Short mmCIF file of C-alpha atoms in Angstrom, two decimals:
data_model
loop_
_atom_site.label_atom_id
_atom_site.label_comp_id
_atom_site.label_asym_id
_atom_site.label_seq_id
_atom_site.Cartn_x
_atom_site.Cartn_y
_atom_site.Cartn_z
CA MET A 14 -53.87 53.94 -37.90
CA ARG A 15 -55.85 51.53 -36.75
CA ARG A 16 -58.67 53.01 -38.35
CA ILE A 17 -56.95 52.90 -41.74
CA ALA A 18 -56.08 49.28 -41.21
CA ALA A 19 -59.58 48.78 -40.56
CA ALA A 20 -60.90 50.69 -43.28
CA GLY A 21 -59.02 48.75 -45.67
CA LEU A 22 -60.04 45.36 -43.91
CA PHE A 23 -63.41 46.27 -44.69
CA ALA A 24 -63.11 47.78 -47.80
CA GLY A 25 -61.19 44.09 -48.58
CA TRP A 26 -64.11 42.02 -47.24
CA MET A 27 -66.83 44.30 -49.25
CA MET A 28 -64.63 43.65 -52.38
CA ALA A 29 -64.38 40.02 -51.57
CA SER A 30 -68.09 39.54 -50.72
CA PRO A 31 -69.71 38.96 -53.82
CA LEU A 32 -67.74 35.61 -54.91
CA ALA A 33 -67.65 34.56 -51.12
CA ALA A 34 -71.10 35.11 -50.88
CA ALA A 35 -71.63 32.35 -53.60
CA GLY A 36 -70.52 29.78 -51.51
CA ASP A 37 -71.56 27.72 -48.26
CA PRO A 38 -68.92 28.61 -45.57
CA ALA A 39 -69.66 25.25 -43.74
CA ALA A 40 -68.82 23.24 -46.86
CA GLY A 41 -66.07 25.12 -47.31
CA ALA A 42 -64.63 24.03 -43.98
CA ASP A 43 -64.52 20.83 -45.08
CA VAL A 44 -62.95 21.81 -48.48
CA TYR A 45 -60.43 23.74 -46.14
CA LYS A 46 -59.84 20.18 -44.33
CA SER A 47 -59.30 18.53 -47.20
CA GLU A 48 -57.38 20.72 -49.49
CA CYS A 49 -55.43 23.38 -47.42
CA ALA A 50 -55.05 22.10 -43.59
CA GLU A 51 -52.30 20.44 -43.99
CA CYS A 52 -49.81 23.32 -44.72
CA HIS A 53 -52.25 26.25 -43.40
CA ALA A 54 -54.03 26.95 -39.81
CA VAL A 55 -57.00 29.41 -39.74
CA LYS A 56 -55.70 30.42 -35.82
CA GLU A 57 -54.23 33.91 -35.89
CA GLY A 58 -50.49 33.96 -35.61
CA ARG A 59 -50.15 29.95 -36.31
CA ASN A 60 -48.11 29.52 -39.10
CA LYS A 61 -47.48 25.91 -40.43
CA LYS A 62 -45.56 25.16 -43.69
CA GLY A 63 -47.76 28.04 -45.36
CA PRO A 64 -48.69 31.03 -43.08
CA SER A 65 -51.87 31.70 -41.35
CA LEU A 66 -55.04 31.94 -43.25
CA PHE A 67 -56.67 34.07 -40.61
CA GLY A 68 -57.72 37.23 -41.74
CA ILE A 69 -56.67 36.41 -45.50
CA VAL A 70 -59.35 38.13 -47.37
CA GLY A 71 -58.59 41.49 -47.35
CA ARG A 72 -54.94 41.02 -46.32
CA LYS A 73 -51.78 42.42 -48.47
CA ALA A 74 -50.09 38.99 -50.13
CA GLY A 75 -46.97 38.06 -48.37
CA SER A 76 -47.68 40.26 -45.18
CA VAL A 77 -47.78 37.94 -41.98
CA THR A 78 -45.01 39.44 -40.32
CA ASP A 79 -43.68 35.95 -38.97
CA TYR A 80 -43.80 34.20 -42.34
CA ASN A 81 -40.77 33.74 -44.52
CA TYR A 82 -42.23 34.36 -48.14
CA SER A 83 -40.93 33.78 -51.19
CA ASP A 84 -39.53 36.45 -53.18
CA ALA A 85 -42.26 35.86 -56.02
CA LEU A 86 -44.76 36.63 -53.30
CA ARG A 87 -43.28 39.40 -51.59
CA LYS A 88 -42.81 41.22 -54.81
CA THR A 89 -46.23 41.05 -55.60
CA THR A 90 -48.59 43.96 -55.36
CA TRP A 91 -51.96 41.80 -54.64
CA VAL A 92 -54.32 42.10 -51.77
CA TRP A 93 -56.30 38.76 -51.28
CA THR A 94 -59.60 39.42 -52.43
CA ALA A 95 -62.16 36.72 -53.07
CA GLU A 96 -61.34 37.06 -56.88
CA GLN A 97 -57.47 37.18 -56.30
CA LEU A 98 -57.89 34.22 -54.26
CA HIS A 99 -60.13 32.64 -56.86
CA THR A 100 -57.66 33.26 -59.66
CA TYR A 101 -54.63 32.13 -57.77
CA LEU A 102 -56.13 29.10 -56.20
CA SER A 103 -57.66 27.79 -59.16
CA GLN A 104 -54.55 26.91 -61.01
CA PRO A 105 -51.36 25.43 -60.10
CA ALA A 106 -49.52 27.90 -57.61
CA LYS A 107 -46.51 27.63 -59.75
CA GLN A 108 -48.22 28.99 -62.73
CA ALA A 109 -50.19 31.54 -60.73
CA ASN A 110 -47.09 33.05 -59.05
CA PRO A 111 -43.74 31.54 -60.82
CA GLY A 112 -41.24 30.88 -58.16
CA THR A 113 -43.46 30.81 -55.37
CA LYS A 114 -42.57 28.08 -52.53
CA MET A 115 -46.15 27.10 -52.69
CA LYS A 116 -46.90 23.56 -53.70
CA TYR A 117 -50.61 23.36 -55.02
CA ASP A 118 -52.12 21.88 -58.19
CA GLY A 119 -55.24 24.16 -58.18
CA LEU A 120 -58.71 23.50 -56.99
CA SER A 121 -60.93 22.72 -60.21
CA ASP A 122 -64.22 22.09 -58.91
CA ALA A 123 -66.00 25.45 -59.00
CA LYS A 124 -68.22 24.89 -56.37
CA ASP A 125 -65.68 23.59 -53.93
CA LEU A 126 -63.77 26.90 -54.73
CA ASP A 127 -66.64 29.20 -54.36
CA ASP A 128 -67.54 27.25 -50.54
CA LEU A 129 -63.80 27.67 -49.90
CA LEU A 130 -63.88 31.40 -50.39
CA SER A 131 -67.07 31.60 -48.65
CA TYR A 132 -65.58 30.14 -45.41
CA LEU A 133 -61.96 31.78 -45.87
CA SER A 134 -63.95 35.16 -45.89
CA THR A 135 -65.22 34.38 -42.13
CA LEU A 136 -61.77 34.04 -40.67
CA HIS A 137 -61.69 37.60 -38.96
#
């Protein structure tokens, strides 16, 4: 079972790599601090208002077991690839996933978004 999970995470990372590789992870850490840190931790197992972002790239949406997701997010079939995260974070959350609990207006700066995705891809 672990091998299947590891293979899935690796496949998710590989699918995420083109967009994630476009950014600067160090700059992305700063974007995380200004855009995400109020609601999301990067430490594994630490949830805040939102779930931990540790291991987000390649993870099925709504799958952190000790976080109470909205029905809207739990019902998606998304896997958080860099492309899916890009789509989700580049617009208001309520538009990206109607019914979500997440209150976020979106990140319109393309460089900041690439940097953030690059940083998130390092959290494993």
